[in-house]
Amino acid sequence: MMPEINVLYVDDEQQNLNSFKAAFRTRYRVFTAVSVAAAMDILDREEIHVLISDQRMPEITGVEFFKMTKEQYPHIPRVLLTGYTDIEVLAEAVNQGDIYRYITKPWDELELHNSVLNAYDHYKANRDLREKISELQKANDGLNRFVYSLSHELRAPIASATGILDLVKMEGKMDDSGEYWKLMDACIQKLDYYVSQTVQFYKTARFKVAQEQIHFEELVRSLIDLYRTSNGTKGIRFDVSVEEAHVFYGDVFRIEIVLANLLSNAIKCQRSGEPDKKVVVRIVTADDGARITVADNGTGMDTAETEKIFDPFFKGAQPGGLGLGLYILREALEKLNGTVTVDSRKGEGTVFEIYIPSNPENKG
């Protein structure tokens, strides 16, 4: 049994519409329209599987009609009937996806029938694909919410364990049990870092971009102060220069993620034997956006590593970490329409160049 196929045929000549309906009314559910307005009314009311139009109509050409309907009804295959050969128009329409197929008039009934069947198969395949994508999106959203909730719930026991260790440190008992307290402290810090990265990734992927005025000097200084509270910055010199001659508007949440991950990466990549460890930060705002440079004289990377650093879970030769920092940075930049380039030399250091466009018209 053939499936019920809804076909809409648009033509300014009523005789052609009648001929089409007479030929195919037993094969499909046929809708006809003598004008664009009538066709749009049918498209609004009915689920059309295949759209057919004559090319030469008084108010609009068939290709122009297809272009008009493409944006609102992109999933409907469009078949053009043309009584004359206009190769340039047809080639452009095919290349731009405005038509699925064209057939010359007078049409061959078998050719037109096969074209409708093929177009319907195309419509059905696209519909099935959209349904699968929707199902996968729902499953992915559910998984993301679960991971976020789990990570969020882990924060409480981590905070409790950290509090206990802080008491042990305050009472000077870290060395009472050999290396056990220190080992526990290191494990809890690593777990806290993993959880923080997971939450950060979720927020970067899901939260909407919000525009507000950004104060880079204040933002960078606060992040550096935060990192200085850990032992990882001991002996590192921070050289910061910020020129904010132009007001910059952007998403402070994602810009902070970008800067935090750049600084974290520069700190982790320091060489233990380097006598002058340094991280150089340069930020300049202009009319069009902000340019950020973060450089270090650390371990550096070879070309093979540089090509993979933005891949999720790629750790390279650096110890520790989850391998998500630079991946999250790139995800955040995509939301900001920003770009990143990296120049690195093994044993010499790494330079990250970031560009983020300003967006004052969308400020909150």
PDB file of C-alpha atoms in Angstrom, residues 71-242:
ATOM      1  CA  GLU A  71      13.264  29.838   4.630  1.00  0.00           C
ATOM      2  CA  GLN A  72       9.859  29.055   6.146  1.00  0.00           C
ATOM      3  CA  TYR A  73       9.546  25.498   4.798  1.00  0.00           C
ATOM      4  CA  PRO A  74      13.158  24.317   4.276  1.00  0.00           C
ATOM      5  CA  HIS A  75      12.378  20.598   4.561  1.00  0.00           C
ATOM      6  CA  ILE A  76       9.868  20.373   1.697  1.00  0.00           C
ATOM      7  CA  PRO A  77      11.460  19.096  -1.567  1.00  0.00           C
ATOM      8  CA  ARG A  78      10.671  21.432  -4.467  1.00  0.00           C
ATOM      9  CA  VAL A  79      10.151  20.272  -8.075  1.00  0.00           C
ATOM     10  CA  LEU A  80      10.170  22.845 -10.877  1.00  0.00           C
ATOM     11  CA  LEU A  81       8.179  22.452 -14.099  1.00  0.00           C
ATOM     12  CA  THR A  82       9.570  24.532 -16.916  1.00  0.00           C
ATOM     13  CA  GLY A  83       8.467  24.805 -20.515  1.00  0.00           C
ATOM     14  CA  TYR A  84      11.681  26.422 -21.665  1.00  0.00           C
ATOM     15  CA  THR A  85      15.372  25.944 -21.017  1.00  0.00           C
ATOM     16  CA  ASP A  86      17.090  28.562 -18.883  1.00  0.00           C
ATOM     17  CA  ILE A  87      20.306  26.823 -17.871  1.00  0.00           C
ATOM     18  CA  GLU A  88      21.675  29.668 -15.727  1.00  0.00           C
ATOM     19  CA  VAL A  89      18.480  30.034 -13.689  1.00  0.00           C
ATOM     20  CA  LEU A  90      18.138  26.287 -13.234  1.00  0.00           C
ATOM     21  CA  ALA A  91      21.805  25.795 -12.347  1.00  0.00           C
ATOM     22  CA  GLU A  92      21.644  28.555  -9.728  1.00  0.00           C
ATOM     23  CA  ALA A  93      18.429  27.153  -8.265  1.00  0.00           C
ATOM     24  CA  VAL A  94      19.871  23.639  -8.034  1.00  0.00           C
ATOM     25  CA  ASN A  95      23.202  24.783  -6.580  1.00  0.00           C
ATOM     26  CA  GLN A  96      21.561  26.941  -3.912  1.00  0.00           C
ATOM     27  CA  GLY A  97      19.185  24.155  -2.935  1.00  0.00           C
ATOM     28  CA  ASP A  98      16.108  26.047  -4.055  1.00  0.00           C
ATOM     29  CA  ILE A  99      14.874  23.077  -6.082  1.00  0.00           C
ATOM     30  CA  TYR A 100      15.185  19.332  -5.639  1.00  0.00           C
ATOM     31  CA  ARG A 101      14.581  18.515  -9.307  1.00  0.00           C
ATOM     32  CA  TYR A 102      13.291  20.148 -12.501  1.00  0.00           C
ATOM     33  CA  ILE A 103      11.154  18.598 -15.235  1.00  0.00           C
ATOM     34  CA  THR A 104      10.444  20.033 -18.670  1.00  0.00           C
ATOM     35  CA  LYS A 105       6.894  20.642 -19.901  1.00  0.00           C
ATOM     36  CA  PRO A 106       4.846  19.024 -21.157  1.00  0.00           C
ATOM     37  CA  TRP A 107       5.716  16.558 -18.426  1.00  0.00           C
ATOM     38  CA  ASP A 108       6.090  12.849 -18.860  1.00  0.00           C
ATOM     39  CA  GLU A 109       3.663  11.259 -16.403  1.00  0.00           C
ATOM     40  CA  LEU A 110       5.995   8.414 -15.373  1.00  0.00           C
ATOM     41  CA  GLU A 111       8.971  10.762 -14.950  1.00  0.00           C
ATOM     42  CA  LEU A 112       6.937  13.164 -12.836  1.00  0.00           C
ATOM     43  CA  HIS A 113       5.512  10.341 -10.727  1.00  0.00           C
ATOM     44  CA  ASN A 114       8.965   8.903 -10.028  1.00  0.00           C
ATOM     45  CA  SER A 115      10.220  12.390  -9.174  1.00  0.00           C
ATOM     46  CA  VAL A 116       7.427  12.832  -6.630  1.00  0.00           C
ATOM     47  CA  LEU A 117       8.174   9.437  -5.063  1.00  0.00           C
ATOM     48  CA  ASN A 118      11.898  10.226  -4.846  1.00  0.00           C
ATOM     49  CA  ALA A 119      11.159  13.658  -3.400  1.00  0.00           C
ATOM     50  CA  TYR A 120       8.868  12.108  -0.791  1.00  0.00           C
ATOM     51  CA  ASP A 121      11.578   9.603   0.173  1.00  0.00           C
ATOM     52  CA  HIS A 122      13.922  12.576   0.574  1.00  0.00           C
ATOM     53  CA  TYR A 123      11.359  14.378   2.751  1.00  0.00           C
ATOM     54  CA  LYS A 124      10.786  11.287   4.884  1.00  0.00           C
ATOM     55  CA  ALA A 125      14.521  10.662   5.353  1.00  0.00           C
ATOM     56  CA  ASN A 126      15.031  14.261   6.470  1.00  0.00           C
ATOM     57  CA  ARG A 127      12.068  14.021   8.831  1.00  0.00           C
ATOM     58  CA  ASP A 128      13.401  10.816  10.375  1.00  0.00           C
ATOM     59  CA  LEU A 129      16.830  12.392  10.711  1.00  0.00           C
ATOM     60  CA  ARG A 130      15.374  15.458  12.457  1.00  0.00           C
ATOM     61  CA  GLU A 131      13.491  13.194  14.874  1.00  0.00           C
ATOM     62  CA  LYS A 132      16.672  11.248  15.666  1.00  0.00           C
ATOM     63  CA  ILE A 133      18.597  14.489  16.178  1.00  0.00           C
ATOM     64  CA  SER A 134      15.856  15.731  18.486  1.00  0.00           C
ATOM     65  CA  GLU A 135      15.972  12.503  20.479  1.00  0.00           C
ATOM     66  CA  LEU A 136      19.759  12.679  20.715  1.00  0.00           C
ATOM     67  CA  GLN A 137      19.548  16.314  21.793  1.00  0.00           C
ATOM     68  CA  LYS A 138      17.095  15.429  24.548  1.00  0.00           C
ATOM     69  CA  ALA A 139      19.313  12.571  25.701  1.00  0.00           C
ATOM     70  CA  ASN A 140      22.371  14.833  25.590  1.00  0.00           C
ATOM     71  CA  ASP A 141      20.562  17.546  27.546  1.00  0.00           C
ATOM     72  CA  GLY A 142      19.521  14.995  30.142  1.00  0.00           C
ATOM     73  CA  LEU A 143      23.070  13.692  30.434  1.00  0.00           C
ATOM     74  CA  ASN A 144      24.429  17.229  30.756  1.00  0.00           C
ATOM     75  CA  ARG A 145      21.936  18.030  33.503  1.00  0.00           C
ATOM     76  CA  PHE A 146      22.843  14.806  35.304  1.00  0.00           C
ATOM     77  CA  VAL A 147      26.588  15.514  35.102  1.00  0.00           C
ATOM     78  CA  TYR A 148      26.045  19.091  36.256  1.00  0.00           C
ATOM     79  CA  SER A 149      23.823  18.005  39.156  1.00  0.00           C
ATOM     80  CA  LEU A 150      26.283  15.299  40.193  1.00  0.00           C
ATOM     81  CA  SER A 151      29.213  17.717  40.006  1.00  0.00           C
ATOM     82  CA  HIS A 152      27.258  20.294  41.968  1.00  0.00           C
ATOM     83  CA  GLU A 153      26.371  17.760  44.671  1.00  0.00           C
ATOM     84  CA  LEU A 154      30.023  16.722  44.983  1.00  0.00           C
ATOM     85  CA  ARG A 155      30.909  20.274  45.988  1.00  0.00           C
ATOM     86  CA  ALA A 156      29.473  19.810  49.515  1.00  0.00           C
ATOM     87  CA  PRO A 157      31.552  16.763  50.588  1.00  0.00           C
ATOM     88  CA  ILE A 158      34.655  18.284  48.937  1.00  0.00           C
ATOM     89  CA  ALA A 159      34.134  21.484  50.914  1.00  0.00           C
ATOM     90  CA  SER A 160      33.723  19.460  54.105  1.00  0.00           C
ATOM     91  CA  ALA A 161      36.917  17.491  53.487  1.00  0.00           C
ATOM     92  CA  THR A 162      38.767  20.712  52.637  1.00  0.00           C
ATOM     93  CA  GLY A 163      37.530  22.254  55.878  1.00  0.00           C
ATOM     94  CA  ILE A 164      38.845  19.323  57.900  1.00  0.00           C
ATOM     95  CA  LEU A 165      42.245  19.592  56.201  1.00  0.00           C
ATOM     96  CA  ASP A 166      42.325  23.329  56.912  1.00  0.00           C
ATOM     97  CA  LEU A 167      41.840  22.544  60.623  1.00  0.00           C
ATOM     98  CA  VAL A 168      44.673  19.997  60.455  1.00  0.00           C
ATOM     99  CA  LYS A 169      46.913  22.659  58.881  1.00  0.00           C
ATOM    100  CA  MET A 170      45.906  25.271  61.472  1.00  0.00           C
ATOM    101  CA  GLU A 171      46.754  22.854  64.307  1.00  0.00           C
ATOM    102  CA  GLY A 172      50.099  22.014  62.705  1.00  0.00           C
ATOM    103  CA  LYS A 173      49.354  18.319  62.401  1.00  0.00           C
ATOM    104  CA  MET A 174      50.026  17.837  58.670  1.00  0.00           C
ATOM    105  CA  ASP A 175      53.226  15.878  59.437  1.00  0.00           C
ATOM    106  CA  ASP A 176      51.753  13.749  62.253  1.00  0.00           C
ATOM    107  CA  SER A 177      50.831  10.874  59.941  1.00  0.00           C
ATOM    108  CA  GLY A 178      53.740  10.918  57.575  1.00  0.00           C
ATOM    109  CA  GLU A 179      52.639  11.901  54.065  1.00  0.00           C
ATOM    110  CA  TYR A 180      49.016  10.751  54.415  1.00  0.00           C
ATOM    111  CA  TRP A 181      47.497  14.179  55.168  1.00  0.00           C
ATOM    112  CA  LYS A 182      49.465  15.774  52.324  1.00  0.00           C
ATOM    113  CA  LEU A 183      48.436  12.991  49.960  1.00  0.00           C
ATOM    114  CA  MET A 184      44.794  13.460  50.932  1.00  0.00           C
ATOM    115  CA  ASP A 185      45.114  17.216  50.453  1.00  0.00           C
ATOM    116  CA  ALA A 186      46.524  16.735  46.935  1.00  0.00           C
ATOM    117  CA  CYS A 187      43.766  14.266  46.003  1.00  0.00           C
ATOM    118  CA  ILE A 188      41.011  16.581  47.249  1.00  0.00           C
ATOM    119  CA  GLN A 189      42.459  19.538  45.365  1.00  0.00           C
ATOM    120  CA  LYS A 190      42.593  17.463  42.192  1.00  0.00           C
ATOM    121  CA  LEU A 191      39.007  16.263  42.677  1.00  0.00           C
ATOM    122  CA  ASP A 192      37.863  19.837  43.281  1.00  0.00           C
ATOM    123  CA  TYR A 193      39.610  20.903  40.078  1.00  0.00           C
ATOM    124  CA  TYR A 194      37.940  18.139  38.054  1.00  0.00           C
ATOM    125  CA  VAL A 195      34.515  19.036  39.420  1.00  0.00           C
ATOM    126  CA  SER A 196      35.098  22.747  38.757  1.00  0.00           C
ATOM    127  CA  GLN A 197      36.115  22.013  35.150  1.00  0.00           C
ATOM    128  CA  THR A 198      33.010  19.888  34.623  1.00  0.00           C
ATOM    129  CA  VAL A 199      30.707  22.616  35.960  1.00  0.00           C
ATOM    130  CA  GLN A 200      32.547  25.227  33.919  1.00  0.00           C
ATOM    131  CA  PHE A 201      32.147  23.192  30.737  1.00  0.00           C
ATOM    132  CA  TYR A 202      28.408  22.756  31.348  1.00  0.00           C
ATOM    133  CA  LYS A 203      27.874  26.469  31.969  1.00  0.00           C
ATOM    134  CA  THR A 204      29.919  27.460  28.920  1.00  0.00           C
ATOM    135  CA  ALA A 205      27.883  25.188  26.660  1.00  0.00           C
ATOM    136  CA  ARG A 206      24.438  25.982  28.054  1.00  0.00           C
ATOM    137  CA  PHE A 207      24.281  29.552  29.344  1.00  0.00           C
ATOM    138  CA  LYS A 208      23.197  32.346  27.014  1.00  0.00           C
ATOM    139  CA  VAL A 209      25.636  35.097  26.085  1.00  0.00           C
ATOM    140  CA  ALA A 210      25.033  38.240  28.169  1.00  0.00           C
ATOM    141  CA  GLN A 211      26.601  41.570  27.203  1.00  0.00           C
ATOM    142  CA  GLU A 212      27.954  44.115  29.688  1.00  0.00           C
ATOM    143  CA  GLN A 213      30.882  46.481  30.005  1.00  0.00           C
ATOM    144  CA  ILE A 214      34.127  44.622  30.697  1.00  0.00           C
ATOM    145  CA  HIS A 215      36.964  46.022  32.824  1.00  0.00           C
ATOM    146  CA  PHE A 216      39.934  43.919  31.778  1.00  0.00           C
ATOM    147  CA  GLU A 217      42.442  45.402  34.209  1.00  0.00           C
ATOM    148  CA  GLU A 218      40.275  44.577  37.204  1.00  0.00           C
ATOM    149  CA  LEU A 219      39.400  41.144  35.852  1.00  0.00           C
ATOM    150  CA  VAL A 220      42.986  40.077  35.163  1.00  0.00           C
ATOM    151  CA  ARG A 221      44.315  41.381  38.481  1.00  0.00           C
ATOM    152  CA  SER A 222      41.618  39.542  40.442  1.00  0.00           C
ATOM    153  CA  LEU A 223      42.382  36.267  38.618  1.00  0.00           C
ATOM    154  CA  ILE A 224      46.117  36.600  39.260  1.00  0.00           C
ATOM    155  CA  ASP A 225      45.450  37.307  42.959  1.00  0.00           C
ATOM    156  CA  LEU A 226      43.292  34.200  43.053  1.00  0.00           C
ATOM    157  CA  TYR A 227      46.040  32.034  41.531  1.00  0.00           C
ATOM    158  CA  ARG A 228      48.634  33.515  43.890  1.00  0.00           C
ATOM    159  CA  THR A 229      46.796  31.956  46.828  1.00  0.00           C
ATOM    160  CA  SER A 230      48.024  28.563  45.611  1.00  0.00           C
ATOM    161  CA  ASN A 231      51.601  27.284  45.678  1.00  0.00           C
ATOM    162  CA  GLY A 232      51.571  26.909  41.877  1.00  0.00           C
ATOM    163  CA  THR A 233      52.572  30.563  41.297  1.00  0.00           C
ATOM    164  CA  LYS A 234      55.558  30.611  43.637  1.00  0.00           C
ATOM    165  CA  GLY A 235      58.499  32.226  41.877  1.00  0.00           C
ATOM    166  CA  ILE A 236      56.445  33.316  38.833  1.00  0.00           C
ATOM    167  CA  ARG A 237      56.625  36.966  37.765  1.00  0.00           C
ATOM    168  CA  PHE A 238      53.453  38.399  36.227  1.00  0.00           C
ATOM    169  CA  ASP A 239      53.932  41.220  33.713  1.00  0.00           C
ATOM    170  CA  VAL A 240      50.531  42.783  32.980  1.00  0.00           C
ATOM    171  CA  SER A 241      49.759  45.657  30.604  1.00  0.00           C
ATOM    172  CA  VAL A 242      46.171  46.673  29.863  1.00  0.00           C
TER     173      VAL A 242
END
